[in-house]
Structures are given as C-alpha cells and as structure tokens.
Amino acid sequence: MTSKEKLDVARQLAKLGVDIIEAGFPASSKDDAESVKLIAKEVGNAVDSDGHVPVICGLARCNKNDIDTAWEAVKYAKKPRIHTFIATSEIHLKYKLRKSREQVCAIATEMVAYARSLGCEDVEFSPEDAGRSDREFLYQVLGEVIKAGATTLNIPDTVGYTLPSEFGKLISDIKSNTPGIENVVISTHCQNDLGLSTANTLAGANAGARQVEVTINGIGERAGNASLEEVVMSIKCRGDEQLAGLYTGINTRHIVMASKMVAEYTGMSVQPHKAIVGANAFAHESGIHQDGMLKFKGTYEIMSPEDVGLSRSNESGIVLGRLSGRHALKSRLLELGYELDGKELDDVFWRFKAVAEKKKNLSDGDIEALVSDEVFQPQVVWSVGDMQVTCGTLGLSTATVKLIGAADGVEHVACSVGTGPVDAAYKAIDLIVKVPVMLLEYSMSSVTEGIDAIASTRVVIRGENGHTSTNAITGETVHRTFRKHVPSSNNVVWTTEYMKDIKIGTGAGMDIVVSSVRAYVNALNKMMGFKSVSASKQLDKKEMPRPRDPLVVGRVVGDVLDPFNRSIPIRISYTSKDVTNGCELKPSAVVSQPRVEIGGDDMRTFYTLVMVDPDAPSPSDPSLREYLHWLVTDIPGTTGATYGQEIVTYEAPRPTVGIHRFVYVLFRQLGRQTVYAPGWRQNFNTRDFAEIHNLGLPVAAVYFNCQRESGSGGRRR
C-alpha cells in the first residue's frame, strides 16, 4: 500500500475504536518508516469525541538499529509503543538464530531495557514461535523482560500449529508460572495455517489474555492471521454466555467499510463465503432458508448485517436466483413497492425464472428492470416475437425481426441491413410498422455489474411531422442518434409543442439487441396507442400503464425525473428512521443532515447525491421548483455521504404550506471531480444538472413527505 492508503486504513481503524494500531515495521524500508511516522503524527494525535486516541506501535527486531528506527517513527504519537521480538523455540534457535538459550534471553532483556531507555514507556515483547517453545525457558524469558520494563507480553502461535485447547492452556500456564505477570498485559498473536487462528485467539482470551492481535480480513503471512471481524463478532455474540462476559470497545458498524477499504487497497479480494464480511455472509438463496427468513430472520441469522455496517439491498436478506420461488419474488417486489398479483405476477415470475437460469443472482435493479419491461407498458399494438442478427467485420449487419399484431395476432417478419445489429433491427421494425419516426436518443446502461448483467435501454422517438430540435447556443439543427452511457452534450431546447410528439421507450434483457428492440417497440406502441385514443378524445384507463412504482405514484417521475431503472442500493436515515418512498417526516426530525449509505462494489466509482423540493414554496404554486436542499459529490461506491464532498450545504426542510415532497436522487459520475456546484438553490433543475455534468439517468432515488409541524395531513395544496 502507498503511504496515503496506509493512512486511510489507520484512520478507519481509529474510527473502529481499535486500541493499538501496529502501523508497520519502520526498519524494513524508508517508505515504511515514513508511513508509520505520518500515522503517528495524524492518527496518533486525533482524539475523538469520546476522548479515545489509539496507541501507535512500531515493530522491531531485538537490535538497537531496529528499535531506534521504530522510536523515531512512533514518538510523535500521544501514545507511542515499540514492539520488539526474538524467537524462543528450539527449531528457531538452532537453525535461524544459531544462538543458545542464554544468549537469546540476554538479548531480549537488553533490548527491552534499551527501548525503555529511549523514553518509550510502553514496550511490547514477543517470544516468536512461543507455541513450539519449551515452557520453562519461555517462563524464564518472559519473567526477565518484565523485569527489564516490558508492559505487554504477546504470545505468538507463529506457524499456526497449536489447537485451541493447547493455546488456551499455554496462556493459562504463562499466567500461572511467569514471575511478575500480574504487572503486564497478556496478548495473543495467532496465525491461520490450520484455519484455527480465530478459535485459538478466543481460547487465549478466555484463558486470560486481554489484548488480541488481529488483522482486517485476516490478511497476513502465508494463510493469514486471526481476523478482526471474526474475533470481535464472536465476542459480541457469545462473550456473555461463553467467555465470562468479555467484550471489546469496537464500533462494529464500521467493520464492513474497513474490510472493503483493505481489500481495495491491497488487491486481496474477500472470498464470497468469508465469515462476517463475505458477499454471501448474509445472503439466503435456498428456498427453504428464504421461507424461514421471511417468517423470522432469527431462523437463519445469528447477527444483523446492520451490526457490522452492511446495508443489504432488501429487508428480508434473501438473494433471488434460480432456486427462488414465487413467494420470495412477491415478497421482494412488495419491499420495492410493487403490488403484483395474478397475471402480472405470473408474467414477471416466468420472465424472472428465464433470466435466473442464465444469471446466478438477480439484484434489485434487475428485478425492477423486469417489472418495468413486463408490467409498466403501454397499450400493446405490436409485440416482439423472435429475432436473429448477424454482425461482425466481414460485412454489413443483418437482422430479421418478427412482430405480432395485437389486433389480429398475425405474425409479420422483415429483414434489413444496417450499420450495426441494432440499426439493422430498427430498420426491419420500420418495414413492418410503417410509421415514420425519428430516433432522437438511444442510451444503454448495465443495470448491474458483470458479463451477465441485464442491459437497460432507453430510446426517445418523435413522429416525422416537421419539428426539429435546435442547439441553444449555435441555433443549428440537431439530430440525435445513438449514444451509450454518456448523455449528449448538446444544449437542446424542446418546446411544449415539440414534446407532445415525443415518446420514450424502455426495454431490458440480457441481450443488448433484444433489450434495444423491446425499447423501440415500446416507444412505437406509446406513439400509436396515443394517436388512437387522441382521435377518439377518450383515454381508456385500462390501456394506460399502471403506475405502481412509488416514484410514479408520488409523481417524482414526471415532476423531477424521467423513468429509470434503480441499479444501486441507497439507504437514507434520520437518527433511527429510514426514509422510504412516501413516508412522512416532521421538520423537527430532519433538522440535521441524514446518514446516507450507498451500495456498489467499487470505491473507485463516484456518485453525486442531490436533495430537492419540487413543491416550493407550495404544492399548488411551485414557482421555485426545484429548491436545492443539499448536494454532495465524489462519494466513493460502497461508502456514504460523509466520504464525499459537500458542495451545497444541507438546508433543513421547513415547509409552510401543504405537504412537500423531498426527493433524494443518486447519480453515477463519469469520474472524480467532474461535478460542480450550481450558482443558486431556487429553480434548480435536476434533469438539466444531470445533462450539464453528463450524469445520465439516476441510479437510485427515494422521497419523503413533510409538512409544517402543526400540520395534520390532508391533501397536498
């Protein structure tokens, strides 16, 4: 890791509430010495609100050069420590050190005394390979270093050789047979060569150790060290019952963040089945387990994911996959705000099962994309049948498309060529539908990560009726065509008359051509269905999409946002109250900025969070729409708003008339420091802001209702 990355990790460890941070081995390199010094100066002097400041420790072999270098690095901390070590097992004495027991005992004693003579009042000593050392010699060395001034005795199982019963007895025996042991702290340091590091650490703590040396994610030499998250959560879960009331001062809600940071910086990925912090630690895919979780979470969970700082994407903790049943899918849909029954649920379920056969797990974004594609559709004029495309470098792309007429059920097939497979498919559809349209926008995004992600396509079309779009700066005619991910930078002015002819279509699928065709046909159905009802001046409500998406019901989609597919989990909470779509919060509950946690799986992806009021100053006369209440940029994925840049400070909602909606919108940025503060709060426009900064469609949104404190509900005025 770089010095900056080590400093970041040290800061996170301090936030966790770690008592001692062994920041490095200063004598190993100049860079390591500088990193330890930097941590000592910054983290070692940062006292938190509870008065806690961690001990900053430097590792050193038992020689004066190492100890001098360590002291030079850690002495700037409020609580500096030197940790020095020498091997005591026969195998190390004979083959590595080539020294006698007497020589090793003398070196250890002399070097501990030397460390104390430098002014360091906190010296830790480790007899390397203590697990395989002769007991009587071990007691002798430990007793002598206590006399020399050691304050902590760390007992390493250096090669992970002992079993928990053996290691527990080792600690107990040291406690009973070492002179002066009552004046020092006993510590453990367990390696994981046999997969027993956590068990050995707990056995040592149960036998009397009051310091445990652990690492985030269990990283370390060979098979690694005892894992902080496993040891801490084991003590938290079983300390009262099985460990005589042992506890730690760790703030466990910061564990997941620390785990992700270390994994990201070191490049050592956490295995999915890793206890506590693995991706599957709180995931339930088996149908039997899902049924139990839906009834009572305690059936299959001994701790809450929130205990370790994990915001799971759904309340029940179930992972939807090919083994999931209709009950699990319906439950997840209800959590997302979709009440589907009968044919609607059947359609989504069978589409879900088809995708689940190809994709291991489906995210919330995948599910919402399928619901949007199956349920929230206009009156069907044409439905998509089969399609086949051929493309590559040997010639023009070709596409054959089959559409089925809803009125008569007749199948229509057409074939065309194009500049690419999507262009060829669209031209084939035009040959069947015979409705002249202009494609204004085409955008595609991946709903989730990975090669098996569902593609979500959005198209904007307009009937060929003579209207054009113009660039607001140059006045030139603009013809928008295909685009992917990045919104067009053209400043386009769309008039009210022009907007009447525009139709937006969306589609989803694991195949990008299928997704694109669905979106195009969806837009065409809207246009043709709208024309037919306009001619009769009568809208049949049964032919309109049923807006069960809570953002649609609350008119957030429409007033603030265009339709989009949610692809990133977001959790917003004021004190202990989570914000859910349409919930009501009083002004007194939202005075301080909320806690915001966002999902994703890459800290190198950055997000922008926008908070607006589209009902200012009153819902009946929103002349200030939208009023900007908060703007945070450069939020790293998997973290929260506190890790981003607040470029417009939080202004607490204070509605005076009617019920106001306060909308949080999350966008994915193109890169870091690509989004800048607007010059005003009033008449802010989220769509324009996203267009200016190339943010594309939102990846998440949620809103709550708020009225003045004395308000008593009623309609929005």
XYZ file of C-alpha atoms in Angstrom:
717
model
C 0.000 0.000 0.000
C 1.069 3.592 -0.516
C 1.619 5.922 2.428
C -1.711 7.622 1.749
C -3.529 4.288 1.640
C -1.919 3.204 4.922
C -3.004 6.497 6.481
C -6.569 5.967 5.231
C -6.644 2.493 6.749
C -5.243 3.795 10.050
C -7.955 6.456 10.176
C -10.586 3.776 9.594
C -9.091 1.632 12.353
C -9.274 4.594 14.719
C -12.910 5.062 13.724
C -13.479 1.390 14.520
C -12.174 2.049 18.012
C -9.076 -0.141 17.731
C -6.925 0.260 20.862
C -3.473 -0.302 19.327
C -2.502 0.158 15.678
C 0.703 -1.656 14.774
C 1.383 0.673 11.872
C 4.398 -1.052 10.334
C 7.984 -2.241 10.511
C 9.947 1.044 10.269
C 13.369 -0.590 9.842
C 12.215 -2.620 6.828
C 12.312 0.375 4.487
C 12.478 4.145 4.413
C 8.945 4.281 2.998
C 7.589 2.167 5.839
C 9.313 4.388 8.393
C 7.774 7.490 6.825
C 4.326 5.871 6.735
C 4.496 4.977 10.429
C 5.661 8.491 11.275
C 2.791 10.004 9.274
C 0.267 7.793 11.062
C 1.797 8.646 14.449
C 1.530 12.377 13.764
C -2.005 12.363 12.350
C -3.947 9.384 13.711
C -1.877 9.175 16.892
C -2.894 12.694 17.855
C -6.531 12.672 16.715
C -8.640 12.457 19.854
C -12.267 11.549 19.097
C -15.357 12.886 20.844
C -15.123 10.120 23.470
C -11.526 11.004 24.270
C -10.175 7.918 22.512
C -6.839 8.051 20.736
C -5.146 4.820 19.626
C -1.692 3.649 20.618
C 0.616 3.775 17.581
C 3.074 0.892 17.579
C 6.181 0.178 15.519
C 7.582 -3.345 15.085
C 11.300 -4.006 15.667
C 13.643 -6.945 15.905
C 15.777 -7.209 19.024
C 18.572 -4.934 17.863
C 19.349 -1.296 18.519
C 19.043 -0.117 14.906
C 15.509 -1.503 14.541
C 14.465 -0.097 17.923
C 15.958 3.333 17.191
C 14.187 3.482 13.830
C 10.888 2.391 15.362
C 11.131 5.017 18.095
C 11.907 7.764 15.594
C 8.721 6.871 13.762
C 6.269 6.429 16.651
C 7.481 9.038 19.151
C 5.225 11.738 17.643
C 2.076 9.943 18.803
C 0.339 10.737 22.082
C 0.637 7.051 22.964
C 3.718 5.548 21.284
C 4.730 1.891 21.605
C 7.685 -0.244 20.470
C 7.031 -3.925 19.828
C 10.234 -5.961 19.761
C 10.597 -9.715 19.234
C 13.035 -12.626 19.124
C 12.420 -16.346 18.585
C 12.460 -18.747 21.550
C 11.662 -22.170 20.036
C 14.432 -24.761 19.714
C 13.998 -25.004 15.938
C 14.490 -21.246 15.545
C 17.409 -21.101 17.980
C 19.202 -23.928 16.184
C 18.558 -23.182 12.519
C 17.706 -19.465 12.255
C 19.390 -17.611 15.122
C 22.132 -20.155 15.875
C 22.227 -18.930 19.447
C 21.948 -20.521 22.858
C 19.033 -20.032 25.241
C 21.215 -17.879 27.468
C 22.178 -15.611 24.568
C 18.552 -15.167 23.461
C 17.398 -14.397 26.995
C 20.159 -11.816 27.414
C 19.369 -10.149 24.048
C 15.672 -9.939 24.812
C 16.264 -8.431 28.251
C 18.847 -5.937 26.997
C 16.742 -4.726 24.071
C 13.583 -4.232 26.123
C 15.625 -2.184 28.593
C 17.148 -0.236 25.705
C 13.710 0.611 24.288
C 12.647 1.900 27.688
C 15.836 3.976 27.945
C 14.849 5.917 24.812
C 11.851 7.333 26.660
C 9.311 4.809 25.435
C 7.120 3.894 28.386
C 5.115 1.262 26.531
C 7.156 -1.716 25.277
C 5.670 -4.939 23.965
C 7.733 -8.119 23.730
C 7.026 -11.237 21.649
C 8.775 -14.618 22.005
C 8.457 -15.711 18.363
C 7.135 -19.266 17.881
C 6.028 -19.422 21.505
C 3.620 -22.229 20.624
C 6.560 -24.578 19.981
C 8.900 -23.220 22.693
C 9.988 -25.084 25.809
C 7.665 -23.943 28.588
C 10.255 -23.468 31.323
C 12.516 -21.445 29.033
C 9.512 -19.408 27.906
C 8.568 -18.562 31.510
C 12.184 -17.551 32.167
C 12.454 -15.184 29.172
C 9.083 -13.593 29.891
C 9.975 -13.044 33.532
C 13.255 -11.369 32.618
C 11.718 -8.967 30.071
C 9.083 -7.978 32.624
C 11.914 -7.013 34.962
C 13.523 -5.044 32.102
C 10.371 -2.970 31.639
C 8.064 -4.781 29.203
C 4.439 -3.720 29.618
C 2.769 -6.197 27.260
C 3.708 -9.827 26.587
C 2.493 -11.027 23.205
C 2.317 -14.815 22.778
C 2.554 -15.782 19.101
C 1.452 -19.056 17.565
C 3.758 -18.119 14.702
C 3.105 -21.102 12.440
C -0.500 -21.757 13.459
C 0.499 -25.121 14.953
C -1.457 -25.303 18.194
C -5.035 -26.413 18.682
C -7.433 -24.171 20.663
C -7.195 -26.357 23.772
C -3.387 -26.231 23.610
C -3.217 -22.487 23.053
C -5.692 -21.758 25.824
C -3.613 -23.884 28.200
C -0.418 -22.091 27.042
C -1.884 -18.719 28.050
C -3.177 -20.143 31.308
C 0.213 -21.685 32.118
C 2.072 -18.447 31.338
C -0.330 -16.596 33.587
C 0.301 -19.066 36.406
C 4.069 -19.541 36.089
C 5.632 -16.249 34.953
C 7.061 -14.019 37.697
C 5.595 -10.506 37.617
C 2.860 -11.426 35.106
C 0.276 -9.508 37.174
C 2.019 -6.255 36.157
C 1.652 -6.698 32.389
C -0.997 -7.355 29.760
C -1.003 -10.755 28.056
C -1.621 -10.641 24.316
C -2.234 -13.263 21.605
C -0.992 -13.422 18.020
C -2.374 -16.417 16.108
C -1.601 -17.469 12.544
C -4.110 -19.354 10.412
C -2.045 -22.169 8.883
C -4.525 -24.793 10.098
C -7.538 -22.473 9.915
C -7.642 -22.157 13.703
C -6.474 -18.557 14.248
C -9.843 -17.208 15.372
C -10.538 -20.226 17.598
C -7.072 -20.004 19.164
C -7.449 -16.265 19.757
C -10.766 -16.797 21.540
C -9.275 -19.622 23.599
C -6.422 -17.328 24.607
C -8.817 -14.534 25.580
C -10.901 -16.963 27.581
C -7.755 -18.102 29.413
C -6.770 -14.600 30.471
C -5.308 -12.675 27.531
C -6.601 -9.103 27.460
C -5.086 -7.971 24.156
C -5.599 -9.823 20.876
C -3.605 -9.093 17.724
C -5.799 -9.353 14.651
C -5.942 -8.075 11.075
C -8.734 -6.804 8.843
C -10.000 -9.640 6.618
C -7.438 -11.899 8.302
C -4.701 -10.888 5.854
C -1.138 -11.760 6.749
C 1.807 -14.043 6.111
C 1.014 -17.377 4.402
C -2.557 -18.328 5.370
C -3.051 -15.074 7.253
C -3.787 -14.013 10.826
C -6.763 -14.039 13.119
C -9.492 -11.927 11.564
C -10.605 -8.822 13.466
C -14.187 -9.116 12.277
C -14.462 -12.789 13.282
C -12.909 -12.319 16.715
C -14.880 -9.152 17.512
C -18.253 -10.523 16.409
C -17.619 -13.842 18.164
C -17.021 -11.963 21.412
C -20.051 -9.765 20.782
C -22.315 -12.748 20.062
C -21.016 -15.198 22.679
C -18.976 -13.157 25.146
C -21.609 -13.048 27.848
C -22.514 -16.730 27.645
C -19.225 -18.488 26.939
C -16.389 -16.021 27.576
C -17.144 -14.851 31.119
C -18.584 -11.524 29.994
C -15.709 -10.473 27.700
C -16.385 -7.512 25.411
C -14.487 -5.146 23.122
C -14.717 -1.417 22.522
C -15.013 -1.842 18.760
C -17.705 0.110 16.911
C -18.786 -2.839 14.793
C -20.797 -0.725 12.355
C -17.532 0.335 10.731
C -16.317 -3.216 10.084
C -17.609 -3.597 6.525
C -16.170 -0.259 5.471
C -12.759 -1.234 6.877
C -12.950 -4.591 5.119
C -13.739 -3.052 1.761
C -11.022 -0.440 2.126
C -8.330 -3.014 2.908
C -9.487 -5.308 0.107
C -9.450 -2.415 -2.348
C -6.039 -1.073 -1.340
C -4.237 -4.404 -1.053
C -5.857 -6.074 -4.053
C -6.663 -9.074 -1.808
C -10.288 -9.827 -2.597
C -12.512 -11.185 0.140
C -13.824 -14.637 -0.684
C -17.635 -14.670 -1.016
C -18.063 -17.152 1.851
C -15.799 -15.252 4.267
C -17.481 -15.003 7.658
C -18.958 -11.602 8.590
C -17.765 -9.599 5.551
C -18.077 -12.015 2.604
C -20.653 -11.250 -0.074
C -22.670 -14.330 0.926
C -22.416 -13.838 4.693
C -25.983 -12.511 4.938
C -27.360 -13.888 1.666
C -30.022 -16.591 1.559
C -30.690 -18.338 -1.758
C -32.123 -21.704 -0.769
C -35.905 -21.735 -0.986
C -36.236 -23.311 2.484
C -33.941 -20.712 4.035
C -35.760 -17.896 2.248
C -39.088 -19.092 3.633
C -37.635 -19.085 7.148
C -36.103 -15.638 6.702
C -39.389 -14.207 5.502
C -41.095 -15.518 8.627
C -38.404 -14.636 11.179
C -34.815 -13.596 10.467
C -33.503 -15.291 13.596
C -34.151 -18.669 11.991
C -31.003 -18.342 9.878
C -29.133 -15.288 11.169
C -27.279 -15.011 14.491
C -26.472 -11.333 13.951
C -27.862 -8.485 11.899
C -25.917 -7.240 8.856
C -26.504 -3.725 10.164
C -24.440 -4.681 13.221
C -21.305 -4.706 11.052
C -22.267 -1.735 8.900
C -23.759 -3.655 5.998
C -26.845 -2.261 4.287
C -28.323 -5.178 2.459
C -30.335 -4.447 -0.602
C -33.539 -5.900 0.831
C -35.085 -6.184 4.255
C -35.513 -9.949 4.207
C -31.930 -10.704 3.208
C -32.955 -13.148 0.509
C -30.953 -13.486 -2.693
C -33.148 -14.097 -5.698
C -31.836 -16.793 -8.017
C -32.937 -19.858 -9.934
C -33.898 -21.664 -6.692
C -36.239 -18.889 -5.537
C -39.985 -19.383 -5.604
C -42.941 -17.169 -6.337
C -43.384 -16.293 -2.640
C -39.836 -14.944 -2.349
C -40.199 -12.906 -5.546
C -43.551 -11.457 -4.494
C -42.153 -10.532 -1.076
C -39.182 -8.745 -2.628
C -41.477 -6.908 -5.034
C -43.562 -5.697 -2.094
C -40.410 -4.362 -0.405
C -39.612 -2.481 -3.602
C -43.137 -1.023 -3.689
C -44.749 -3.230 -6.348
C -48.030 -4.969 -5.561
C -48.423 -7.576 -8.269
C -50.916 -10.430 -8.383
C -52.472 -12.727 -10.909
C -51.271 -12.481 -14.481
C -48.939 -9.585 -13.757
C -47.089 -11.623 -11.131
C -47.080 -14.663 -13.407
C -45.572 -12.687 -16.276
C -42.824 -11.245 -14.119
C -42.168 -14.583 -12.393
C -41.650 -16.564 -15.578
C -39.517 -13.806 -17.061
C -37.556 -13.827 -13.798
C -37.045 -17.614 -13.938
C -35.825 -17.397 -17.534
C -33.212 -14.799 -16.623
C -32.259 -16.606 -13.394
C -31.282 -19.694 -15.393
C -28.593 -17.598 -17.087
C -27.633 -15.264 -14.247
C -26.683 -16.600 -10.785
C -28.249 -13.867 -8.631
C -30.634 -11.075 -9.575
C -30.242 -7.679 -7.926
C -32.982 -5.168 -7.111
C -32.031 -3.311 -10.271
C -32.542 -6.482 -12.323
C -35.949 -7.076 -10.744
C -37.111 -3.501 -11.315
C -35.948 -3.671 -14.924
C -38.015 -6.830 -15.472
C -41.076 -5.295 -13.794
C -40.761 -2.187 -15.927
C -40.414 -4.296 -19.056
C -43.339 -6.619 -18.263
C -45.869 -4.526 -16.338
C -45.373 -0.814 -16.917
C -46.075 -0.962 -20.624
C -48.457 0.982 -22.844
C -51.347 -0.370 -24.844
C -49.884 -3.154 -26.958
C -50.139 -2.533 -30.693
C -47.149 -4.662 -31.603
C -45.482 -7.353 -29.503
C -41.992 -8.707 -30.062
C -41.714 -12.263 -31.349
C -38.397 -13.687 -32.448
C -35.300 -12.029 -33.847
C -31.976 -13.027 -35.314
C -28.971 -10.823 -36.070
C -25.661 -11.347 -37.845
C -22.802 -8.906 -37.407
C -19.034 -8.676 -37.466
C -16.194 -7.344 -39.576
C -16.954 -9.279 -42.796
C -19.875 -7.202 -43.993
C -22.980 -5.225 -43.114
C -25.010 -6.325 -40.124
C -28.304 -8.013 -40.884
C -31.367 -8.501 -38.722
C -34.565 -10.493 -39.038
C -37.395 -9.459 -36.733
C -40.822 -10.966 -36.097
C -43.564 -8.729 -34.677
C -47.072 -9.866 -33.766
C -50.037 -7.564 -34.279
C -52.140 -7.309 -31.120
C -55.382 -6.726 -33.009
C -55.326 -9.806 -35.243
C -52.459 -11.949 -33.937
C -50.875 -12.043 -37.382
C -47.096 -12.508 -37.463
C -45.074 -10.105 -39.584
C -41.435 -10.769 -40.491
C -38.970 -8.377 -42.101
C -35.226 -8.410 -42.749
C -32.897 -5.461 -43.172
C -29.245 -4.450 -43.118
C -27.693 -1.642 -41.113
C -24.513 -0.105 -39.789
C -24.779 -2.370 -36.736
C -27.097 -5.020 -35.316
C -29.357 -2.530 -33.515
C -29.619 -0.250 -36.547
C -30.461 -3.253 -38.734
C -33.135 -4.451 -36.267
C -34.719 -0.979 -36.078
C -34.877 -0.744 -39.860
C -36.546 -4.156 -40.018
C -39.136 -2.976 -37.486
C -39.759 0.170 -39.567
C -40.508 -2.048 -42.585
C -43.229 -3.799 -40.579
C -44.747 -0.906 -38.629
C -44.591 1.669 -41.447
C -44.794 4.653 -39.088
C -42.262 7.398 -39.921
C -40.319 8.324 -36.792
C -37.024 9.991 -35.942
C -34.792 8.409 -33.320
C -33.713 11.312 -31.097
C -31.890 9.446 -28.359
C -30.632 5.951 -27.715
C -28.911 5.082 -24.455
C -27.945 1.840 -22.829
C -26.668 1.074 -19.359
C -25.813 -2.021 -17.395
C -28.298 -2.491 -14.567
C -25.690 -4.394 -12.560
C -22.042 -5.372 -12.854
C -20.524 -8.339 -14.663
C -20.741 -10.027 -18.018
C -24.166 -11.467 -17.173
C -25.679 -8.065 -16.348
C -29.098 -7.072 -17.620
C -28.956 -4.289 -20.177
C -31.464 -1.465 -19.842
C -32.168 0.515 -23.000
C -33.948 3.856 -23.309
C -34.991 5.385 -26.614
C -36.642 8.688 -27.444
C -38.532 8.946 -30.727
C -40.630 11.600 -32.440
C -43.094 11.271 -35.248
C -41.872 12.819 -38.511
C -44.073 15.930 -38.504
C -41.677 18.694 -39.421
C -40.472 19.730 -35.942
C -36.755 19.973 -35.282
C -34.577 20.486 -32.209
C -32.097 23.335 -32.063
C -28.860 23.983 -30.213
C -29.492 26.743 -27.667
C -26.091 28.347 -28.327
C -25.500 27.970 -32.074
C -29.074 27.729 -33.302
C -28.112 24.796 -35.515
C -30.497 21.894 -36.141
C -29.666 18.889 -34.007
C -30.329 15.269 -34.997
C -29.609 12.967 -32.108
C -28.673 9.372 -32.826
C -27.217 6.501 -30.866
C -25.366 7.091 -27.622
C -24.186 4.784 -24.837
C -23.843 5.722 -21.145
C -22.905 9.374 -21.677
C -25.711 11.875 -22.325
C -25.414 14.194 -25.287
C -23.698 17.495 -24.549
C -25.896 19.409 -26.984
C -27.938 22.184 -25.363
C -31.285 21.256 -26.885
C -34.437 23.342 -26.474
C -37.607 21.263 -26.669
C -40.809 23.292 -26.935
C -44.151 22.215 -25.476
C -45.495 21.542 -28.956
C -42.404 19.508 -29.737
C -42.678 17.483 -26.523
C -46.207 16.353 -27.397
C -44.796 14.309 -30.264
C -42.011 12.714 -28.208
C -42.339 9.191 -26.841
C -39.899 7.412 -24.539
C -39.499 3.655 -24.616
C -37.593 1.357 -22.295
C -36.567 -2.265 -22.556
C -34.498 -4.755 -20.627
C -32.768 -8.015 -21.413
C -29.512 -9.900 -21.092
C -29.016 -9.497 -24.854
C -28.373 -5.884 -25.867
C -30.159 -6.270 -29.224
C -33.233 -7.800 -27.586
C -33.219 -5.011 -24.987
C -32.918 -2.395 -27.748
C -35.755 -3.888 -29.803
C -38.042 -4.027 -26.773
C -37.376 -0.345 -26.046
C -38.027 0.718 -29.658
C -41.262 -1.271 -29.938
C -42.313 0.076 -26.540
C -41.892 3.657 -27.775
C -43.749 2.869 -31.012
C -46.641 1.340 -29.044
C -46.881 4.516 -26.970
C -46.968 6.668 -30.071
C -49.506 4.547 -31.922
C -51.668 3.993 -28.844
C -51.648 7.724 -28.064
C -52.710 8.588 -31.594
C -55.604 6.163 -31.487
C -57.029 7.479 -28.217
C -56.411 11.081 -29.223
C -58.531 10.555 -32.297
C -61.462 9.429 -30.178
C -60.780 12.067 -27.435
C -61.223 9.316 -24.881
C -58.498 7.702 -22.770
C -59.277 4.211 -21.645
C -57.635 3.816 -18.248
C -57.210 0.096 -18.794
C -54.904 0.850 -21.707
C -52.611 3.085 -19.678
C -49.641 1.846 -17.687
C -50.494 1.157 -14.099
C -48.121 3.367 -12.121
C -47.456 1.191 -9.087
C -43.866 2.276 -8.802
C -43.979 4.533 -5.692
C -41.911 7.160 -7.506
C -44.547 7.206 -10.243
C -47.415 7.265 -7.761
C -45.776 10.192 -5.971
C -45.183 11.940 -9.333
C -41.469 12.163 -8.626
C -41.088 10.503 -12.002
C -42.525 13.238 -14.135
C -42.051 16.297 -11.937
C -38.365 15.700 -11.162
C -37.076 12.653 -13.019
C -37.513 10.673 -16.196
C -38.219 6.933 -15.868
C -35.119 4.989 -14.858
C -34.038 1.613 -13.520
C -32.654 1.531 -9.985
C -29.231 -0.126 -10.064
C -27.530 0.925 -6.801
C -28.924 0.366 -3.282
C -29.225 3.517 -1.176
C -30.207 3.877 2.447
C -31.061 7.256 3.987
C -31.934 7.595 7.639
C -32.625 10.430 10.082
C -31.490 9.197 13.509
C -33.211 5.786 13.614
C -35.879 6.479 10.964
C -35.209 5.128 7.477
C -36.528 7.151 4.550
C -38.894 5.084 2.421
C -40.872 6.296 -0.552
C -43.884 8.296 0.565
C -43.171 8.142 4.293
C -43.895 11.250 6.351
C -41.298 13.009 8.489
C -41.822 16.121 10.588
C -39.483 19.129 10.218
C -38.176 18.508 13.735
C -36.986 15.052 12.637
C -34.989 16.298 9.651
C -33.119 19.254 11.148
C -29.706 17.611 10.811
C -28.387 16.009 7.660
C -29.176 12.298 7.438
C -26.925 9.289 7.328
C -26.576 8.186 3.706
C -25.186 4.795 2.704
C -24.815 3.723 -0.907
C -24.077 0.345 -2.420
C -21.971 -0.707 -5.348
C -18.796 -2.756 -5.158
C -16.025 -0.402 -6.270
C -14.659 2.526 -4.256
C -13.195 3.926 -7.485
C -16.681 4.684 -8.799
C -18.024 8.018 -7.582
C -21.576 9.254 -7.075
C -23.462 12.535 -6.718
C -26.373 12.914 -4.280
C -28.986 15.617 -4.882
C -31.801 16.609 -2.480
C -34.575 18.819 -3.876
C -38.057 20.088 -3.019
C -40.251 20.184 -6.157
C -43.137 21.758 -4.217
C -41.554 25.038 -3.111
C -42.984 27.359 -1.945
C -46.294 25.444 -2.081
C -47.560 22.388 -3.992
C -50.314 24.463 -5.590
C -47.866 27.116 -6.791
C -44.393 25.548 -7.093
C -42.819 28.680 -8.557
C -39.426 27.845 -7.034
C -39.411 24.256 -8.345
C -36.988 22.696 -7.686
C -35.425 24.081 -4.493
C -31.999 22.585 -3.875
C -31.508 21.491 -0.249
C -28.286 19.501 -0.436
C -25.625 18.459 -2.930
C -22.789 16.020 -2.249
C -20.350 14.845 -4.938
C -17.441 12.408 -5.250
C -18.989 9.809 -2.921
C -16.994 6.590 -3.349
C -19.045 3.486 -4.045
C -19.833 1.271 -1.013
C -19.466 4.255 1.378
C -21.684 7.155 2.349
C -22.188 10.885 2.032
C -19.662 11.636 4.773
C -16.930 10.365 2.459
C -17.929 12.740 -0.368
C -17.589 16.474 -0.981
C -20.466 18.625 0.300
C -20.576 21.388 -2.314
C -24.016 22.734 -1.312
C -24.604 22.579 2.432
C -27.590 20.810 3.902
C -30.612 23.063 4.450
C -33.276 21.520 6.649
C -36.809 21.264 5.185
C -39.180 23.913 6.582
C -42.385 23.736 4.535
C -45.009 26.334 5.411
C -47.916 25.451 3.126
C -49.152 21.993 2.159
C -47.351 18.664 2.020
C -43.995 18.872 0.277
C -42.031 16.035 -1.331
C -38.322 15.975 -0.583
C -36.510 13.904 -3.148
C -33.071 12.301 -2.899
C -31.518 11.383 -6.246
C -28.264 9.475 -6.761
C -26.240 9.704 -9.979
C -23.122 7.848 -11.099
C -20.331 10.249 -12.095
C -18.034 9.831 -15.086
C -15.063 10.346 -12.779
C -13.860 12.187 -9.728
C -14.203 15.992 -9.555
C -16.422 16.183 -12.642
C -19.454 17.752 -10.919
C -19.557 21.336 -9.669
C -21.858 23.449 -7.540
C -24.645 25.439 -9.211
C -24.923 29.153 -8.515
C -28.372 29.005 -6.945
C -30.792 26.908 -4.917
C -34.094 28.239 -6.275
C -35.383 26.883 -9.601
C -32.725 24.199 -9.666
C -33.465 21.560 -12.319
C -32.265 18.018 -11.661
C -32.624 16.959 -15.298
C -30.626 19.938 -16.573
C -27.996 19.451 -13.868
C -27.567 15.815 -14.890
C -27.321 16.794 -18.560
C -24.711 19.505 -17.925
C -22.473 17.170 -15.948
C -23.003 14.062 -18.106
C -24.566 12.099 -15.260
C -27.142 10.213 -17.311
C -30.225 8.770 -15.666
C -30.314 8.292 -11.888
C -29.170 5.019 -10.361
C -31.370 5.422 -7.277
C -33.990 7.758 -5.831
C -36.206 7.955 -2.760
C -38.510 10.637 -1.335
C -40.392 11.522 1.820
C -43.298 13.839 2.550
C -43.056 16.700 5.012
C -45.405 19.424 6.234
C -45.162 22.093 8.888
C -45.011 20.778 12.437
C -48.611 21.708 13.256
C -49.915 20.185 10.028
C -52.428 17.376 10.327
C -52.227 15.666 6.977
C -54.761 16.109 4.254
C -54.242 16.745 0.610
C -51.294 18.461 -0.955
C -52.296 22.052 -1.781
